[in-house]
């Protein structure tokens, strides 16, 4: 949208600038390592939403409206749900706001805005930042009240000791029903909504389990698994029961499997055994890159036809190298699938009938190639 007002043009540019979002997220996470417990994708989503809301508010006459700060409240609530200390969250927020103002000043000067115009704009942005901070704090405190803060801190300390090997403060696992001779499922979830987090914590507590945020993810140990059919879009990855001394290894495996489950779009309870292949491959990102670059160097990510070839081949491998099944899933004629596979073979060394190990190599390379596309989810 074109506008004759250079200040408005500057603000419009800030609202939709992906590099600005990345810069602000990096500044906030560097300033506050504790706030970096929040998964980066979620942090980035909130920063982008807050910047857009701030720019909309700036361009609108009158005072900000309550709805302008809904994302700020949710951001604070998720910080509480994931165990980020309030001071750390605010420290990251200050760093992000400072970086935003620095960039706005530099761009305003580059655009030739007079100093008095730039100063007034910065004062308005700063007022918005103060109001935004209050809503983050309100969201945090509201969620904290519903999450049984004091007892939850003890669970967090215990799990960080058992799962990460951090020095404990004398917390006794028996206080939470965990026995040194018992065997427990290790659990990791991507739930971030405070009400969903609370629901899961309570469900596992009823099964004798301990659940709390560890490094930005809801994690825990439980002797048995509850039904979590009502857990909405959240993924809950579990391992088979292990003794407490193996809990750290199980936790690392479950976090890796969680990434694989998210990429597959799964929800609800997922056993790590069901994600064995994806988890093993996800643990070797450098090797995935070598396969992608070595096997698919002839494919151009900017070429839509090449994207169709890669997507068709990946579906073909996912469906047992069956033309009929692949065609049905992709809603294509089998001859179209056959043609695309032939064109892929002309560009690469993609085989006609692949062995198990060859299938793994090509599936891995194609999956890595598609993840690198600019519009990949």
PDB file of C-alpha atoms in Angstrom, residues 133-353:
ATOM      1  CA  UNK A 133       4.287  -4.921  29.213  1.00  0.00           C
ATOM      2  CA  UNK A 134       1.420  -4.483  31.688  1.00  0.00           C
ATOM      3  CA  UNK A 135      -0.737  -6.889  29.687  1.00  0.00           C
ATOM      4  CA  UNK A 136       2.091  -9.452  29.537  1.00  0.00           C
ATOM      5  CA  UNK A 137       2.380  -9.256  33.334  1.00  0.00           C
ATOM      6  CA  UNK A 138      -1.389  -9.538  33.791  1.00  0.00           C
ATOM      7  CA  UNK A 139      -1.490 -12.622  31.584  1.00  0.00           C
ATOM      8  CA  UNK A 140       1.440 -14.156  33.448  1.00  0.00           C
ATOM      9  CA  UNK A 141      -0.048 -13.559  36.928  1.00  0.00           C
ATOM     10  CA  UNK A 142      -3.486 -14.846  35.926  1.00  0.00           C
ATOM     11  CA  UNK A 143      -2.026 -18.069  34.527  1.00  0.00           C
ATOM     12  CA  UNK A 144       0.287 -18.492  37.515  1.00  0.00           C
ATOM     13  CA  UNK A 145      -2.668 -18.357  39.931  1.00  0.00           C
ATOM     14  CA  UNK A 146      -4.340 -21.194  38.054  1.00  0.00           C
ATOM     15  CA  UNK A 147      -1.188 -23.333  37.867  1.00  0.00           C
ATOM     16  CA  UNK A 148      -0.531 -23.820  41.604  1.00  0.00           C
ATOM     17  CA  UNK A 149       2.735 -21.864  41.431  1.00  0.00           C
ATOM     18  CA  UNK A 150       4.527 -22.881  44.662  1.00  0.00           C
ATOM     19  CA  UNK A 151       4.070 -26.649  44.394  1.00  0.00           C
ATOM     20  CA  UNK A 152       4.766 -26.445  40.679  1.00  0.00           C
ATOM     21  CA  UNK A 153       8.211 -24.944  41.308  1.00  0.00           C
ATOM     22  CA  UNK A 154       9.114 -27.994  43.385  1.00  0.00           C
ATOM     23  CA  UNK A 155       8.018 -30.280  40.523  1.00  0.00           C
ATOM     24  CA  UNK A 156      10.103 -28.262  38.067  1.00  0.00           C
ATOM     25  CA  UNK A 157      13.218 -28.543  40.258  1.00  0.00           C
ATOM     26  CA  UNK A 158      12.711 -32.280  40.703  1.00  0.00           C
ATOM     27  CA  UNK A 159      12.245 -32.941  36.984  1.00  0.00           C
ATOM     28  CA  UNK A 160      15.219 -30.788  35.997  1.00  0.00           C
ATOM     29  CA  UNK A 161      17.275 -32.926  38.377  1.00  0.00           C
ATOM     30  CA  UNK A 162      15.927 -36.262  37.108  1.00  0.00           C
ATOM     31  CA  UNK A 163      15.725 -35.425  33.392  1.00  0.00           C
ATOM     32  CA  UNK A 164      18.612 -32.992  32.900  1.00  0.00           C
ATOM     33  CA  UNK A 165      20.979 -34.100  35.655  1.00  0.00           C
ATOM     34  CA  UNK A 166      21.021 -30.671  37.270  1.00  0.00           C
ATOM     35  CA  UNK A 167      22.001 -30.426  40.917  1.00  0.00           C
ATOM     36  CA  UNK A 168      18.899 -30.824  43.065  1.00  0.00           C
ATOM     37  CA  UNK A 169      18.040 -28.904  46.203  1.00  0.00           C
ATOM     38  CA  UNK A 170      17.172 -31.925  48.296  1.00  0.00           C
ATOM     39  CA  UNK A 171      13.804 -32.549  46.621  1.00  0.00           C
ATOM     40  CA  UNK A 172      12.710 -36.082  47.443  1.00  0.00           C
ATOM     41  CA  UNK A 173      11.172 -37.996  44.498  1.00  0.00           C
ATOM     42  CA  UNK A 174       9.094 -39.931  47.033  1.00  0.00           C
ATOM     43  CA  UNK A 175       7.306 -36.684  47.913  1.00  0.00           C
ATOM     44  CA  UNK A 176       5.749 -36.873  44.457  1.00  0.00           C
ATOM     45  CA  UNK A 177       5.180 -40.630  44.521  1.00  0.00           C
ATOM     46  CA  UNK A 178       8.280 -41.625  42.541  1.00  0.00           C
ATOM     47  CA  UNK A 179      10.150 -44.707  43.772  1.00  0.00           C
ATOM     48  CA  UNK A 180      13.852 -45.431  43.087  1.00  0.00           C
ATOM     49  CA  UNK A 181      12.840 -48.967  42.126  1.00  0.00           C
ATOM     50  CA  UNK A 182       9.870 -47.944  39.981  1.00  0.00           C
ATOM     51  CA  UNK A 183       9.599 -47.731  36.219  1.00  0.00           C
ATOM     52  CA  UNK A 184       8.036 -44.687  34.551  1.00  0.00           C
ATOM     53  CA  UNK A 185       6.918 -43.501  31.158  1.00  0.00           C
ATOM     54  CA  UNK A 186       8.776 -40.335  30.167  1.00  0.00           C
ATOM     55  CA  UNK A 187       6.403 -37.747  28.688  1.00  0.00           C
ATOM     56  CA  UNK A 188       7.003 -34.640  26.556  1.00  0.00           C
ATOM     57  CA  UNK A 189       4.267 -32.401  25.126  1.00  0.00           C
ATOM     58  CA  UNK A 190       4.133 -29.317  22.923  1.00  0.00           C
ATOM     59  CA  UNK A 191       1.125 -27.911  24.831  1.00  0.00           C
ATOM     60  CA  UNK A 192       1.534 -24.187  25.556  1.00  0.00           C
ATOM     61  CA  UNK A 193      -1.979 -22.924  26.264  1.00  0.00           C
ATOM     62  CA  UNK A 194      -2.209 -22.487  30.064  1.00  0.00           C
ATOM     63  CA  UNK A 195      -5.601 -24.206  30.354  1.00  0.00           C
ATOM     64  CA  UNK A 196      -4.352 -27.165  28.312  1.00  0.00           C
ATOM     65  CA  UNK A 197      -1.134 -27.341  30.325  1.00  0.00           C
ATOM     66  CA  UNK A 198      -3.119 -27.354  33.561  1.00  0.00           C
ATOM     67  CA  UNK A 199      -5.459 -30.037  32.202  1.00  0.00           C
ATOM     68  CA  UNK A 200      -2.531 -32.298  31.297  1.00  0.00           C
ATOM     69  CA  UNK A 201      -0.723 -31.709  34.594  1.00  0.00           C
ATOM     70  CA  UNK A 202      -3.841 -32.686  36.504  1.00  0.00           C
ATOM     71  CA  UNK A 203      -4.546 -35.716  34.303  1.00  0.00           C
ATOM     72  CA  UNK A 204      -1.058 -37.110  34.870  1.00  0.00           C
ATOM     73  CA  UNK A 205      -1.173 -36.289  38.578  1.00  0.00           C
ATOM     74  CA  UNK A 206      -4.279 -38.479  38.878  1.00  0.00           C
ATOM     75  CA  UNK A 207      -2.200 -41.330  37.425  1.00  0.00           C
ATOM     76  CA  UNK A 208       0.538 -40.806  40.007  1.00  0.00           C
ATOM     77  CA  UNK A 209       2.739 -38.894  37.585  1.00  0.00           C
ATOM     78  CA  UNK A 210       4.762 -35.671  37.823  1.00  0.00           C
ATOM     79  CA  UNK A 211       4.430 -33.166  34.976  1.00  0.00           C
ATOM     80  CA  UNK A 212       5.949 -29.675  34.718  1.00  0.00           C
ATOM     81  CA  UNK A 213       7.765 -27.455  32.206  1.00  0.00           C
ATOM     82  CA  UNK A 214      11.406 -28.330  31.501  1.00  0.00           C
ATOM     83  CA  UNK A 215      13.339 -26.252  28.935  1.00  0.00           C
ATOM     84  CA  UNK A 216      10.193 -24.817  27.439  1.00  0.00           C
ATOM     85  CA  UNK A 217       8.314 -28.086  27.044  1.00  0.00           C
ATOM     86  CA  UNK A 218       5.866 -29.826  29.338  1.00  0.00           C
ATOM     87  CA  UNK A 219       7.699 -32.947  30.522  1.00  0.00           C
ATOM     88  CA  UNK A 220       7.280 -35.574  33.168  1.00  0.00           C
ATOM     89  CA  UNK A 221       7.370 -39.109  34.517  1.00  0.00           C
ATOM     90  CA  UNK A 222       4.333 -41.273  35.172  1.00  0.00           C
ATOM     91  CA  UNK A 223       3.747 -44.909  36.166  1.00  0.00           C
ATOM     92  CA  UNK A 224       0.754 -45.150  33.807  1.00  0.00           C
ATOM     93  CA  UNK A 225      -0.746 -43.110  31.009  1.00  0.00           C
ATOM     94  CA  UNK A 226      -4.052 -41.258  31.190  1.00  0.00           C
ATOM     95  CA  UNK A 227      -6.459 -40.913  28.320  1.00  0.00           C
ATOM     96  CA  UNK A 228      -5.791 -37.528  26.706  1.00  0.00           C
ATOM     97  CA  UNK A 229      -8.392 -37.608  23.941  1.00  0.00           C
ATOM     98  CA  UNK A 230      -9.510 -34.176  25.067  1.00  0.00           C
ATOM     99  CA  UNK A 231      -6.059 -32.648  24.779  1.00  0.00           C
ATOM    100  CA  UNK A 232      -6.952 -30.707  21.633  1.00  0.00           C
ATOM    101  CA  UNK A 233      -4.154 -30.018  19.171  1.00  0.00           C
ATOM    102  CA  UNK A 234      -1.374 -30.858  21.629  1.00  0.00           C
ATOM    103  CA  UNK A 235       1.032 -33.728  20.979  1.00  0.00           C
ATOM    104  CA  UNK A 236       1.956 -35.913  23.969  1.00  0.00           C
ATOM    105  CA  UNK A 237       4.933 -38.172  23.217  1.00  0.00           C
ATOM    106  CA  UNK A 238       5.602 -41.032  25.626  1.00  0.00           C
ATOM    107  CA  UNK A 239       8.264 -43.702  26.070  1.00  0.00           C
ATOM    108  CA  UNK A 240       7.803 -47.207  27.421  1.00  0.00           C
ATOM    109  CA  UNK A 241       8.462 -47.438  31.199  1.00  0.00           C
ATOM    110  CA  UNK A 242      12.108 -46.972  32.244  1.00  0.00           C
ATOM    111  CA  UNK A 243      13.867 -46.900  35.647  1.00  0.00           C
ATOM    112  CA  UNK A 244      14.653 -43.463  37.089  1.00  0.00           C
ATOM    113  CA  UNK A 245      18.348 -43.754  36.209  1.00  0.00           C
ATOM    114  CA  UNK A 246      17.360 -43.974  32.519  1.00  0.00           C
ATOM    115  CA  UNK A 247      14.944 -41.029  32.694  1.00  0.00           C
ATOM    116  CA  UNK A 248      17.448 -38.556  31.222  1.00  0.00           C
ATOM    117  CA  UNK A 249      18.063 -40.700  28.128  1.00  0.00           C
ATOM    118  CA  UNK A 250      14.338 -41.300  27.693  1.00  0.00           C
ATOM    119  CA  UNK A 251      13.662 -37.562  27.965  1.00  0.00           C
ATOM    120  CA  UNK A 252      16.200 -36.753  25.232  1.00  0.00           C
ATOM    121  CA  UNK A 253      14.648 -39.387  22.960  1.00  0.00           C
ATOM    122  CA  UNK A 254      11.113 -38.151  23.635  1.00  0.00           C
ATOM    123  CA  UNK A 255      12.033 -34.555  22.748  1.00  0.00           C
ATOM    124  CA  UNK A 256      13.517 -35.728  19.456  1.00  0.00           C
ATOM    125  CA  UNK A 257      10.391 -37.773  18.754  1.00  0.00           C
ATOM    126  CA  UNK A 258       8.218 -34.749  19.547  1.00  0.00           C
ATOM    127  CA  UNK A 259       9.809 -32.840  16.658  1.00  0.00           C
ATOM    128  CA  UNK A 260       9.027 -35.759  14.351  1.00  0.00           C
ATOM    129  CA  UNK A 261       5.427 -35.918  15.597  1.00  0.00           C
ATOM    130  CA  UNK A 262       4.941 -32.202  14.982  1.00  0.00           C
ATOM    131  CA  UNK A 263       6.304 -32.490  11.444  1.00  0.00           C
ATOM    132  CA  UNK A 264       3.800 -35.280  10.750  1.00  0.00           C
ATOM    133  CA  UNK A 265       0.964 -33.187  12.177  1.00  0.00           C
ATOM    134  CA  UNK A 266       0.093 -35.759  14.846  1.00  0.00           C
ATOM    135  CA  UNK A 267      -1.959 -34.988  17.954  1.00  0.00           C
ATOM    136  CA  UNK A 268      -2.801 -36.833  21.161  1.00  0.00           C
ATOM    137  CA  UNK A 269      -0.706 -39.647  22.643  1.00  0.00           C
ATOM    138  CA  UNK A 270       2.183 -40.883  20.470  1.00  0.00           C
ATOM    139  CA  UNK A 271       4.593 -43.624  21.497  1.00  0.00           C
ATOM    140  CA  UNK A 272       8.240 -43.078  20.569  1.00  0.00           C
ATOM    141  CA  UNK A 273       8.268 -46.558  19.018  1.00  0.00           C
ATOM    142  CA  UNK A 274       5.789 -45.335  16.410  1.00  0.00           C
ATOM    143  CA  UNK A 275       8.210 -42.538  15.511  1.00  0.00           C
ATOM    144  CA  UNK A 276      11.415 -44.598  15.554  1.00  0.00           C
ATOM    145  CA  UNK A 277      12.452 -43.957  11.957  1.00  0.00           C
ATOM    146  CA  UNK A 278      11.722 -40.219  11.950  1.00  0.00           C
ATOM    147  CA  UNK A 279      13.401 -39.782  15.342  1.00  0.00           C
ATOM    148  CA  UNK A 280      16.574 -41.571  14.258  1.00  0.00           C
ATOM    149  CA  UNK A 281      16.793 -39.439  11.125  1.00  0.00           C
ATOM    150  CA  UNK A 282      16.009 -36.193  12.980  1.00  0.00           C
ATOM    151  CA  UNK A 283      19.035 -36.812  15.206  1.00  0.00           C
ATOM    152  CA  UNK A 284      21.377 -36.458  12.189  1.00  0.00           C
ATOM    153  CA  UNK A 285      20.570 -33.098  10.530  1.00  0.00           C
ATOM    154  CA  UNK A 286      24.019 -32.757   8.937  1.00  0.00           C
ATOM    155  CA  UNK A 287      23.708 -36.127   7.236  1.00  0.00           C
ATOM    156  CA  UNK A 288      20.227 -35.130   6.025  1.00  0.00           C
ATOM    157  CA  UNK A 289      21.790 -32.059   4.411  1.00  0.00           C
ATOM    158  CA  UNK A 290      24.496 -34.152   2.733  1.00  0.00           C
ATOM    159  CA  UNK A 291      21.875 -36.484   1.262  1.00  0.00           C
ATOM    160  CA  UNK A 292      19.675 -33.603   0.136  1.00  0.00           C
ATOM    161  CA  UNK A 293      22.515 -31.781  -1.577  1.00  0.00           C
ATOM    162  CA  UNK A 294      24.053 -34.915  -3.039  1.00  0.00           C
ATOM    163  CA  UNK A 295      20.965 -36.673  -4.385  1.00  0.00           C
ATOM    164  CA  UNK A 296      18.790 -33.687  -5.314  1.00  0.00           C
ATOM    165  CA  UNK A 297      21.276 -31.075  -6.492  1.00  0.00           C
ATOM    166  CA  UNK A 298      19.517 -30.918  -9.880  1.00  0.00           C
ATOM    167  CA  UNK A 299      16.226 -29.773  -8.342  1.00  0.00           C
ATOM    168  CA  UNK A 300      15.505 -26.068  -8.112  1.00  0.00           C
ATOM    169  CA  UNK A 301      13.387 -25.057  -5.077  1.00  0.00           C
ATOM    170  CA  UNK A 302      12.029 -22.092  -7.062  1.00  0.00           C
ATOM    171  CA  UNK A 303      10.714 -24.375  -9.833  1.00  0.00           C
ATOM    172  CA  UNK A 304       7.099 -25.370  -9.154  1.00  0.00           C
ATOM    173  CA  UNK A 305       7.403 -28.442 -11.360  1.00  0.00           C
ATOM    174  CA  UNK A 306      10.422 -29.613  -9.388  1.00  0.00           C
ATOM    175  CA  UNK A 307       8.375 -29.206  -6.214  1.00  0.00           C
ATOM    176  CA  UNK A 308       5.680 -31.409  -7.743  1.00  0.00           C
ATOM    177  CA  UNK A 309       8.285 -34.024  -8.644  1.00  0.00           C
ATOM    178  CA  UNK A 310       9.673 -34.106  -5.100  1.00  0.00           C
ATOM    179  CA  UNK A 311       6.223 -34.220  -3.505  1.00  0.00           C
ATOM    180  CA  UNK A 312       5.094 -37.036  -5.791  1.00  0.00           C
ATOM    181  CA  UNK A 313       8.245 -39.073  -5.146  1.00  0.00           C
ATOM    182  CA  UNK A 314       7.917 -38.628  -1.385  1.00  0.00           C
ATOM    183  CA  UNK A 315       4.298 -39.791  -1.496  1.00  0.00           C
ATOM    184  CA  UNK A 316       5.331 -42.721  -3.704  1.00  0.00           C
ATOM    185  CA  UNK A 317       7.853 -43.855  -1.096  1.00  0.00           C
ATOM    186  CA  UNK A 318       5.367 -43.272   1.741  1.00  0.00           C
ATOM    187  CA  UNK A 319       2.901 -45.612   0.020  1.00  0.00           C
ATOM    188  CA  UNK A 320       5.151 -48.593  -0.592  1.00  0.00           C
ATOM    189  CA  UNK A 321       6.218 -47.567  -4.111  1.00  0.00           C
ATOM    190  CA  UNK A 322       2.675 -48.291  -5.311  1.00  0.00           C
ATOM    191  CA  UNK A 323       1.519 -46.186  -8.270  1.00  0.00           C
ATOM    192  CA  UNK A 324      -2.170 -46.802  -7.602  1.00  0.00           C
ATOM    193  CA  UNK A 325      -2.006 -45.796  -3.920  1.00  0.00           C
ATOM    194  CA  UNK A 326       0.109 -42.736  -4.694  1.00  0.00           C
ATOM    195  CA  UNK A 327      -2.270 -41.616  -7.448  1.00  0.00           C
ATOM    196  CA  UNK A 328      -5.254 -42.031  -5.135  1.00  0.00           C
ATOM    197  CA  UNK A 329      -3.737 -40.006  -2.314  1.00  0.00           C
ATOM    198  CA  UNK A 330      -2.616 -37.205  -4.643  1.00  0.00           C
ATOM    199  CA  UNK A 331      -5.860 -37.297  -6.694  1.00  0.00           C
ATOM    200  CA  UNK A 332      -3.865 -37.854  -9.877  1.00  0.00           C
ATOM    201  CA  UNK A 333      -4.078 -40.333 -12.738  1.00  0.00           C
ATOM    202  CA  UNK A 334      -1.498 -43.156 -12.357  1.00  0.00           C
ATOM    203  CA  UNK A 335       0.013 -42.091 -15.680  1.00  0.00           C
ATOM    204  CA  UNK A 336       0.683 -38.632 -14.205  1.00  0.00           C
ATOM    205  CA  UNK A 337       2.497 -40.216 -11.266  1.00  0.00           C
ATOM    206  CA  UNK A 338       4.450 -42.430 -13.660  1.00  0.00           C
ATOM    207  CA  UNK A 339       5.394 -39.416 -15.804  1.00  0.00           C
ATOM    208  CA  UNK A 340       6.603 -37.382 -12.807  1.00  0.00           C
ATOM    209  CA  UNK A 341       8.721 -40.243 -11.498  1.00  0.00           C
ATOM    210  CA  UNK A 342      10.251 -40.696 -14.951  1.00  0.00           C
ATOM    211  CA  UNK A 343      11.101 -36.981 -15.124  1.00  0.00           C
ATOM    212  CA  UNK A 344      12.672 -37.183 -11.672  1.00  0.00           C
ATOM    213  CA  UNK A 345      14.809 -40.129 -12.809  1.00  0.00           C
ATOM    214  CA  UNK A 346      15.994 -38.055 -15.762  1.00  0.00           C
ATOM    215  CA  UNK A 347      17.170 -35.327 -13.370  1.00  0.00           C
ATOM    216  CA  UNK A 348      18.538 -37.529 -10.590  1.00  0.00           C
ATOM    217  CA  UNK A 349      19.560 -41.120  -9.872  1.00  0.00           C
ATOM    218  CA  UNK A 350      16.156 -41.943  -8.340  1.00  0.00           C
ATOM    219  CA  UNK A 351      15.775 -45.695  -8.909  1.00  0.00           C
ATOM    220  CA  UNK A 352      12.857 -47.578 -10.392  1.00  0.00           C
ATOM    221  CA  UNK A 353      12.562 -50.186  -7.611  1.00  0.00           C
TER     222      UNK A 353
END
